[in-house]
Short mmCIF file of C-alpha atoms in Angstrom, two decimals:
data_model
loop_
_atom_site.label_atom_id
_atom_site.label_comp_id
_atom_site.label_asym_id
_atom_site.label_seq_id
_atom_site.Cartn_x
_atom_site.Cartn_y
_atom_site.Cartn_z
CA MET A 1 9.24 -26.17 -31.60
CA ARG A 2 7.18 -28.65 -30.66
CA TYR A 3 8.33 -32.37 -30.32
CA LEU A 4 7.03 -35.62 -29.43
CA ILE A 5 8.51 -37.89 -27.33
CA ASP A 6 8.77 -41.84 -27.56
CA THR A 7 7.23 -43.64 -24.95
CA ASN A 8 10.87 -45.13 -23.74
CA ILE A 9 11.99 -41.36 -23.93
CA PHE A 10 9.27 -40.44 -20.87
CA ILE A 11 10.93 -43.66 -18.99
CA TYR A 12 14.77 -42.00 -19.19
CA LEU A 13 12.82 -38.24 -18.37
CA SER A 14 11.14 -39.36 -15.39
CA THR A 15 12.41 -42.44 -14.16
CA GLU A 16 16.06 -42.87 -15.72
CA TYR A 17 17.78 -39.28 -16.48
CA GLU A 18 21.56 -40.55 -17.37
CA ARG A 19 19.51 -42.10 -20.24
CA LEU A 20 19.19 -39.00 -22.17
CA SER A 21 21.61 -37.36 -24.57
CA PRO A 22 23.18 -34.56 -24.32
CA ASP A 23 21.44 -33.50 -27.60
CA VAL A 24 17.98 -34.37 -25.55
CA HIS A 25 18.73 -33.10 -22.41
CA ALA A 26 19.09 -29.90 -24.58
CA ILE A 27 15.94 -30.23 -26.47
CA LEU A 28 14.20 -30.50 -23.57
CA ASN A 29 15.97 -27.55 -21.19
CA GLU A 30 15.06 -25.55 -24.40
CA PRO A 31 12.97 -22.74 -22.83
CA ASP A 32 11.22 -22.79 -26.38
CA SER A 33 9.97 -26.90 -26.85
CA LEU A 34 7.12 -27.77 -25.72
CA MET A 35 7.37 -31.68 -25.25
CA LEU A 36 3.97 -34.19 -26.60
CA ILE A 37 3.51 -37.83 -25.74
CA SER A 38 1.32 -39.60 -28.20
CA THR A 39 -2.05 -41.37 -25.96
CA GLU A 40 -0.54 -44.51 -27.11
CA SER A 41 2.89 -44.13 -25.16
CA VAL A 42 0.84 -43.22 -22.69
CA ARG A 43 -1.36 -45.99 -23.12
CA GLU A 44 2.05 -48.84 -22.95
CA LEU A 45 3.21 -46.49 -19.86
CA ILE A 46 0.12 -47.39 -18.22
CA VAL A 47 0.54 -51.38 -19.31
CA ALA A 48 4.07 -50.96 -18.03
CA TYR A 49 3.34 -50.35 -14.82
CA ASN A 50 0.05 -52.97 -14.11
CA ASN A 51 2.13 -55.38 -15.69
CA LYS A 52 5.41 -54.86 -15.14
CA GLY A 53 5.47 -52.45 -12.20
CA TRP A 54 7.72 -49.69 -13.75
CA GLY A 55 6.62 -46.65 -11.64
CA ASN A 56 5.20 -48.05 -9.25
CA LYS A 57 7.59 -47.01 -6.30
CA LYS A 58 7.29 -43.68 -7.85
CA TRP A 59 2.81 -42.89 -8.31
CA LYS A 60 1.01 -44.79 -5.81
CA ARG A 61 -1.69 -45.66 -8.99
CA ALA A 62 -1.48 -45.90 -12.76
CA GLU A 63 -3.56 -42.75 -12.49
CA ASP A 64 -0.87 -40.27 -10.29
CA MET A 65 0.87 -41.33 -13.34
CA VAL A 66 -1.06 -39.92 -16.13
CA ARG A 67 -1.70 -36.47 -14.25
CA SER A 68 1.88 -36.39 -13.08
CA ILE A 69 3.02 -36.36 -17.56
CA GLU A 70 1.29 -33.54 -18.06
CA GLU A 71 1.75 -31.73 -14.15
CA THR A 72 5.09 -33.27 -12.89
CA TYR A 73 6.57 -33.59 -16.26
CA PHE A 74 4.69 -30.49 -18.39
CA VAL A 75 4.52 -32.88 -21.79
CA GLU A 76 1.42 -32.36 -23.15
CA ILE A 77 -0.80 -35.12 -24.30
CA LEU A 78 -2.18 -35.67 -27.45
CA PRO A 79 -5.21 -37.58 -28.35
CA ILE A 80 -5.23 -39.92 -31.31
CA GLN A 81 -7.16 -38.33 -34.54
CA LYS A 82 -8.14 -39.89 -37.69
CA GLU A 83 -5.47 -38.69 -39.99
CA VAL A 84 -3.24 -40.60 -37.31
CA MET A 85 -4.75 -43.70 -38.45
CA ARG A 86 -5.45 -42.74 -41.72
CA THR A 87 -1.54 -42.56 -41.80
CA TYR A 88 -1.84 -45.46 -39.85
CA ALA A 89 -2.96 -47.70 -42.77
CA ARG A 90 -0.81 -46.72 -45.44
CA LEU A 91 2.78 -46.49 -43.43
CA ARG A 92 5.20 -49.10 -45.13
CA ILE A 93 6.41 -51.34 -41.67
CA ASN A 94 10.02 -52.22 -41.60
CA THR A 95 9.91 -55.86 -41.92
CA SER A 96 13.91 -56.11 -42.90
CA GLN A 97 14.15 -54.95 -39.11
CA ASN A 98 11.54 -57.17 -37.62
CA HIS A 99 9.77 -54.16 -36.67
CA ARG A 100 6.04 -55.37 -35.79
CA ASP A 101 5.04 -53.18 -33.30
CA PRO A 102 2.22 -51.92 -34.04
CA SER A 103 2.17 -48.73 -30.74
CA ASP A 104 5.63 -47.82 -32.58
CA HIS A 105 3.39 -47.76 -35.64
CA VAL A 106 0.83 -45.78 -33.94
CA ILE A 107 3.50 -43.21 -32.51
CA ILE A 108 5.49 -43.38 -35.71
CA SER A 109 2.14 -41.93 -37.49
CA HIS A 110 1.31 -39.62 -35.04
CA ALA A 111 4.17 -37.50 -35.70
CA MET A 112 4.24 -37.97 -39.57
CA THR A 113 0.53 -36.77 -39.33
CA LEU A 114 1.31 -33.93 -37.34
CA GLN A 115 4.46 -32.85 -38.68
CA ILE A 116 6.99 -32.55 -35.73
CA PRO A 117 10.02 -34.14 -34.65
CA LEU A 118 9.62 -37.46 -32.83
CA ILE A 119 12.88 -38.51 -30.52
CA SER A 120 12.85 -42.14 -29.43
CA SER A 121 16.02 -44.61 -28.89
CA ASP A 122 14.94 -47.03 -31.21
CA THR A 123 16.95 -47.39 -33.32
CA ARG A 124 14.37 -49.53 -36.68
CA PHE A 125 12.48 -45.40 -36.75
CA GLU A 126 15.32 -43.83 -38.82
CA PHE A 127 13.70 -46.81 -41.48
CA TYR A 128 10.84 -44.31 -41.83
CA ARG A 129 12.15 -41.14 -42.31
CA LYS A 130 12.19 -41.83 -46.33
CA GLN A 131 8.41 -42.23 -45.22
CA GLY A 132 8.20 -38.53 -43.89
CA LEU A 133 9.35 -39.46 -40.05
CA ASP A 134 11.65 -35.85 -38.62
CA PHE A 135 13.62 -38.42 -36.42
CA ILE A 136 15.55 -37.58 -33.20
CA PHE A 137 17.54 -40.30 -32.15
CA ASN A 138 18.03 -40.83 -28.36
CA GLU A 139 22.21 -42.17 -28.67
CA LYS A 140 22.18 -43.83 -25.48
#
């Protein structure tokens, strides 16, 4: 089965494994599970590496981190197709919880467009189930 992991899930997978719930551990360790990550998440990771220093102790360069996503963690990086942008354009935003993060909205749209479950620790993603998001919550 294919799963799209949110940016925070990759951070936990690569540097804070203990923050993944038992349910998410089980999914990640399932032999038939294929982990995918949006290009938008990779962009967020590069920004975190360059601006906040996240991952600097693990990788010498942001480029090394990007390479390791697929080569070390076996997470496939998905390009953002125009169909994802169409979903993004019609996505109703969770304003009741002030969820205004455009990167999250692209990642949610990616999962909805490809019709694959999205794994995240963000409680605000629950709102998007009504629009077709298959959401797996990582309860820390």
